Each structure stands twice: as structure tokens, then as C-alpha cells.
Backbone as a ProteinNet text record, in pm:
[ID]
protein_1_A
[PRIMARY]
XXXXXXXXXXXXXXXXXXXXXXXXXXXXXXXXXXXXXXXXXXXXXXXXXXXXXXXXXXXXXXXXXXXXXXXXXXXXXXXXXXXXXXXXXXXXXXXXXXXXXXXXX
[TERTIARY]
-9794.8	-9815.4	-9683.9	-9726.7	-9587.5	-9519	-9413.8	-9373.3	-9523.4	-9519.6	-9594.2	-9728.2	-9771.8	-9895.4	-9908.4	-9796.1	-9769.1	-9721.5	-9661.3	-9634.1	-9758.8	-9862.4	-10027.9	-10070.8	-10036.5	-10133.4	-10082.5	-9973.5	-9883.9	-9920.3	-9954.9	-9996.4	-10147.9	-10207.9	-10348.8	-10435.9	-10336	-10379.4	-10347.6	-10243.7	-10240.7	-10235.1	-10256.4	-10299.2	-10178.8	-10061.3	-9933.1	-9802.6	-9783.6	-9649.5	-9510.7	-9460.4	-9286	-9238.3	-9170.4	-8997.1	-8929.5	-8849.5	-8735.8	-8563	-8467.6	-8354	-8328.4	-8352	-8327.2	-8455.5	-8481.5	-8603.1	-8611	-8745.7	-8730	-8688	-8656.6	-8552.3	-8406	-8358.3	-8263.2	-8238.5	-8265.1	-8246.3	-8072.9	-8126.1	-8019.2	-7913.9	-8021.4	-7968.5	-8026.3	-7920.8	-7953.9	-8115.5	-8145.4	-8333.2	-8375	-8377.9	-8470.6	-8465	-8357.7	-8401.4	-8474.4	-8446	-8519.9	-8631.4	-8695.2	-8837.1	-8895.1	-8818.7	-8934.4	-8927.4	-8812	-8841.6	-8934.5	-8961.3	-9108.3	-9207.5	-9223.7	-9357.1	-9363.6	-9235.3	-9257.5	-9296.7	-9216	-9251.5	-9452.2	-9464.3	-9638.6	-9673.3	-9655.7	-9705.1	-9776.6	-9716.4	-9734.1	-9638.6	-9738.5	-9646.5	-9669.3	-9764.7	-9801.5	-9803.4	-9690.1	-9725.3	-9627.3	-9679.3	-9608.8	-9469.5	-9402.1	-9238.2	-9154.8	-9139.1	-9109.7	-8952.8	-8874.9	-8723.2	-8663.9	-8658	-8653.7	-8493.8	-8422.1	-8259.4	-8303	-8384.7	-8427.6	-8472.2	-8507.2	-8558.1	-8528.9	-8467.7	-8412.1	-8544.2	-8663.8	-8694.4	-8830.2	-8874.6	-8909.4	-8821.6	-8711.3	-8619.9	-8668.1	-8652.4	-8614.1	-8807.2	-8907.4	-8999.1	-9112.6	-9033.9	-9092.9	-9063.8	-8960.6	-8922.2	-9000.4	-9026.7	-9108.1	-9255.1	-9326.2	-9417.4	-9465.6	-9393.5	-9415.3	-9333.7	-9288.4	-9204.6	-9098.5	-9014.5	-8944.7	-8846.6	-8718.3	-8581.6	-8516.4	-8551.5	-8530.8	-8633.7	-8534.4	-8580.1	-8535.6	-8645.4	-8728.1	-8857.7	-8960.5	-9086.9	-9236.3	-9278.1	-9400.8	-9536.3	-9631.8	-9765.4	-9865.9	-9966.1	-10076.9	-10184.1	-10287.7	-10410.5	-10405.8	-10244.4	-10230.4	-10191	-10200	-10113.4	-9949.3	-9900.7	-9764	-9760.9	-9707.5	-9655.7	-9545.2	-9436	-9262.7	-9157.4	-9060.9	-8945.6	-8898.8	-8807.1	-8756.5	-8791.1	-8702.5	-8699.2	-8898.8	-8983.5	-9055.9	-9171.4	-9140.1	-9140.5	-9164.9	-9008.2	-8980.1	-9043.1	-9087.1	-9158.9	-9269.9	-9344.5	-9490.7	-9527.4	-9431.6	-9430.4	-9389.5	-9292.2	-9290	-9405.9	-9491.7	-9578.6	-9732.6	-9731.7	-9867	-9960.5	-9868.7	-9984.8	-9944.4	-9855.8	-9797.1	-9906.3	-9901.6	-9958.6	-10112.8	-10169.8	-10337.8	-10345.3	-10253.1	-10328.1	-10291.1	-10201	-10181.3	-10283.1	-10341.6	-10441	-10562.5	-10623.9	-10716.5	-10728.3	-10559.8	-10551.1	-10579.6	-10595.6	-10577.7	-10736	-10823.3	-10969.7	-11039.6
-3868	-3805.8	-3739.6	-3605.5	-3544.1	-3571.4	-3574.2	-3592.6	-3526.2	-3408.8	-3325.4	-3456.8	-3450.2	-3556	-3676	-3748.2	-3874.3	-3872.3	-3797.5	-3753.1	-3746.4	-3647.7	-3658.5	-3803.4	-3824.8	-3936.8	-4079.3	-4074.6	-4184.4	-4136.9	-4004	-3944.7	-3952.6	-3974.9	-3929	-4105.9	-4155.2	-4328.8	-4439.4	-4373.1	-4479.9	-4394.7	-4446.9	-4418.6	-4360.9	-4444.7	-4359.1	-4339.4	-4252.9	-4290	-4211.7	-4296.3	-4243.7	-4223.6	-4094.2	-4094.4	-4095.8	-4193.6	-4229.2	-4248.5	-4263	-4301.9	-4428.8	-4518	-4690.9	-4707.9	-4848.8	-4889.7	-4956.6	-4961.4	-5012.4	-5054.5	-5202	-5318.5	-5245.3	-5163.8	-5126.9	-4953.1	-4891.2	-4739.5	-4709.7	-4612.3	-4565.4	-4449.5	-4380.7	-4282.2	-4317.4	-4230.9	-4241.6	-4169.6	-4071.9	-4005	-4098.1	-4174.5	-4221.3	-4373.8	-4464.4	-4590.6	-4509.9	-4362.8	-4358.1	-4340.9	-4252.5	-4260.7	-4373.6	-4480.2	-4646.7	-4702.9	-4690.2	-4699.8	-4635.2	-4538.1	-4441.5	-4511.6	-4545	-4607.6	-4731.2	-4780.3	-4937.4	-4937.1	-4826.3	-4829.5	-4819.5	-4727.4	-4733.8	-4823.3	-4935.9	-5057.3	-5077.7	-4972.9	-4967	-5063.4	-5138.7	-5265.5	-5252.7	-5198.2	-5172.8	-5020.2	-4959.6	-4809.8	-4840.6	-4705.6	-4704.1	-4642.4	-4686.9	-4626.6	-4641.2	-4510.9	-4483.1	-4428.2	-4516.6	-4482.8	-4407.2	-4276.6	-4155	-4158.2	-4253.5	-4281.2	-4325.3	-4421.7	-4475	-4435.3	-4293.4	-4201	-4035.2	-3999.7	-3874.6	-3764.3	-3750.6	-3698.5	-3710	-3786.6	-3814	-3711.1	-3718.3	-3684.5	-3586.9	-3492.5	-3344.8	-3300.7	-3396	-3336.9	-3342	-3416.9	-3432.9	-3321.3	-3273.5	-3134.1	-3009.6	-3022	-2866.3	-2938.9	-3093.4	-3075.2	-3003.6	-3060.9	-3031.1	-2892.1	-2816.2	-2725.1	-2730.1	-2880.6	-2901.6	-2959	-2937.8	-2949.3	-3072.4	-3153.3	-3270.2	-3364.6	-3480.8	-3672.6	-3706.6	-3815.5	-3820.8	-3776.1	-3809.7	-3656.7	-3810.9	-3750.4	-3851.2	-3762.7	-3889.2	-3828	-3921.9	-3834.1	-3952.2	-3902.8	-3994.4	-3895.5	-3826.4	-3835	-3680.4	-3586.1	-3574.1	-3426.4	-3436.7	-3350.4	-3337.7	-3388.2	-3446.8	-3457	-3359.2	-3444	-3368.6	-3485.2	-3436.7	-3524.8	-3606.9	-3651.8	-3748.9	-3647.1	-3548.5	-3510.7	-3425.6	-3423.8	-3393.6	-3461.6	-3630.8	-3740.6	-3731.1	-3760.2	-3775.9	-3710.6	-3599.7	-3521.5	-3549.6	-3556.1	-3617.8	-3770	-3823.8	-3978.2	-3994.3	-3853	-3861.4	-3788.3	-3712.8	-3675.8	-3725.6	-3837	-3927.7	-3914.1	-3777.5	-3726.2	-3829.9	-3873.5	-3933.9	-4092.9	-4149.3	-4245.2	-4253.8	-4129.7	-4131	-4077.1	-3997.7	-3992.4	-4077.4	-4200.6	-4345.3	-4430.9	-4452.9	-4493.7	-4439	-4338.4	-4279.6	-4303.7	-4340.4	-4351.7	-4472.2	-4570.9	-4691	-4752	-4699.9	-4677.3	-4690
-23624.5	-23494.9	-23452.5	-23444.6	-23363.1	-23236.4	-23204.8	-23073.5	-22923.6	-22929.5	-22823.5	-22888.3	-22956	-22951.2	-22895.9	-22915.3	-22900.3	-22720.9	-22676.5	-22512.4	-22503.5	-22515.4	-22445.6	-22462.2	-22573.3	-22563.4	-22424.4	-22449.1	-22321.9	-22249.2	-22184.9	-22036.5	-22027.7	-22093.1	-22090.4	-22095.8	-22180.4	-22220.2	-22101.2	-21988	-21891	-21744.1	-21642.1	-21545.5	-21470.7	-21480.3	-21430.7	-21511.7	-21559.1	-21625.1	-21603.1	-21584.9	-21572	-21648.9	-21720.2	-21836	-21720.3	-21745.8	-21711.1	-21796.3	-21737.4	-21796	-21763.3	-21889.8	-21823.7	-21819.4	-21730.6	-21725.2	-21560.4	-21524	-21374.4	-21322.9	-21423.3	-21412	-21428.5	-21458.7	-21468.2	-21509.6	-21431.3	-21426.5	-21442.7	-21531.9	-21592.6	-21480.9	-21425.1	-21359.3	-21204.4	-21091.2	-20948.1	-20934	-21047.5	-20973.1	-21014.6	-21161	-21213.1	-21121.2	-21030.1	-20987.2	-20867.2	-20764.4	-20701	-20708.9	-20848.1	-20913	-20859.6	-20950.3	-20947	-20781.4	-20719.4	-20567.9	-20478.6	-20540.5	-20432.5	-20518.6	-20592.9	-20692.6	-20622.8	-20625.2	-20520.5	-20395.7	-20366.2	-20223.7	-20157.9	-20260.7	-20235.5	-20264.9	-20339.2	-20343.8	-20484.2	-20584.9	-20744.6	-20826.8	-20862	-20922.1	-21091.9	-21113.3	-21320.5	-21311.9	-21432.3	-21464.9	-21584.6	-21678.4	-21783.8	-21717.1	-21780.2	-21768.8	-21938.1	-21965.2	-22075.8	-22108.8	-22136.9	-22148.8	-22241.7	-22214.9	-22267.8	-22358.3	-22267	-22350.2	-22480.9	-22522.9	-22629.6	-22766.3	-22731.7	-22840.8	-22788	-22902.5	-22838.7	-22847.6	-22940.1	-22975.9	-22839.1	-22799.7	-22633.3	-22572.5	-22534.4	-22417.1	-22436.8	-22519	-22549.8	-22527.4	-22622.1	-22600.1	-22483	-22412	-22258.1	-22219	-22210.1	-22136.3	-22144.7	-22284.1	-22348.8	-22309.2	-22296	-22246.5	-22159.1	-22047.5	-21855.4	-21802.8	-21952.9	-21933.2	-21734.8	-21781.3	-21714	-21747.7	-21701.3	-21769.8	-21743.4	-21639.7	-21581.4	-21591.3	-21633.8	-21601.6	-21471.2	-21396	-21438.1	-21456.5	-21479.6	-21493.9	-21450	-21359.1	-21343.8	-21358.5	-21384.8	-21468.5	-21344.7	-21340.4	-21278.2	-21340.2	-21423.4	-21443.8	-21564	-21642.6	-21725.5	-21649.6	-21526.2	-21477.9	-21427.3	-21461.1	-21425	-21293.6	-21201.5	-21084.8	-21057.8	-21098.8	-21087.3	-21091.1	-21064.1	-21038.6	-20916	-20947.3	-20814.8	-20683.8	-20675.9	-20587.8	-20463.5	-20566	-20609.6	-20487.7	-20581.6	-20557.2	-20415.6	-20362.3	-20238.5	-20154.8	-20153.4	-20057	-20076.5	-20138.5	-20129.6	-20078.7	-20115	-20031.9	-19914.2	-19854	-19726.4	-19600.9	-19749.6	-19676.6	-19652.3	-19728.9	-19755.1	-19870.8	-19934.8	-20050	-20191.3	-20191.3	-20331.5	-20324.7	-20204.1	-20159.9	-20205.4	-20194.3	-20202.9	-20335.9	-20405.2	-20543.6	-20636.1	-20583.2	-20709.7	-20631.6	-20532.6	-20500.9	-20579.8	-20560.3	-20690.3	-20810.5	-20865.6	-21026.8	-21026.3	-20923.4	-20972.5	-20906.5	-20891.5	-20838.9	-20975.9
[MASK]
+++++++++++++++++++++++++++++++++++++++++++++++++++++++++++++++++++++++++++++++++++++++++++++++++++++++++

């Protein structure tokens, strides 16, 4: 399985998933612990989170997935979300809240 295959399939096989740098328990970078903090904060306690430091060939082919240049990169459903920053605005606006509610319906 090629990289781009093996990315669909992690996005498509679980309901939410994070690339991240590090891991929840321990984020590597300042977007990626705020990533898992807006996930907490909605009250998302199980999602894939996939530590992109770990395999380079991830890092690089996450990017050309979501044709986006930045970690971290969130999925709900299979669809791109966005990044931290991304993130943040949708959770401050109630929308981040109701579509991990859906995924998890």
C-alpha cells in the first residue's frame, strides 16, 4: 500500500483523526497540543491521532493529501477539516462542536 492509500484509508477507517507532531499525551509542537485541547475541550475523548514525527513518509504525504502544508491536519468523516488554527475558529464558533457530535452518532 502506498503512502496516499494508506492516509485514505486512516481517514476514511475512523471517525476522527488527527496528524499530529507527538502524541496527545505528549504533543510535540504548540498547534498540535492545541489541536488535542479543542478535541478535549468538546468533550472528544477516542480519535485516531497519528504521529506524523514517526514516519517521514506520513509527514510529507499528508501534505500532498489535503494539499496543505501544515501539521496539524484534522479529518472528521474523511473530510479535511484544517489546522489548529482552523480549529480554533470553529470551536469558537459552535461549528467544530456539532460536526464531532455527528461523527460520533
Amino acid at each position: 500500500m502506498d503512502t496516499q492509500e494508506l492516509i485514505k484509508s486512516q481517514v476514511t477507517s475512523n471517525p476522527v483523526v488527527l496528524y499530529m507532531k507527538g502524541s496527545p499525551k505528549f504533543p510535540q509542537c504548540g498547534f498540535s497540543g492545541l489541536a488535542v485541547q479543542i478535541l478535549q475541550a468538546c468533550g472528544l475523548k477516542d480519535f485516531a491521532a497519528i504521529d506524523v514525527l514517526a514516519d517521514p513518509a506520513i509527514r510529507e504525504g499528508i501534505k500532498v493529501y489535503a494539499n496543505w502544508p501544515t501539521i496539524p491536519q484534522l479529518y472528521i468523516k474523511g473530510e479535511f477539516i484544517g489546522g489548529a488554527d482552523i480549529m480554533r475558529d470553529l470551536y469558537q464558533q459552535g461549528e467544530l462542536q456539532n460536526l464531532l457530535q455527528e461523527a460520533q452518532a
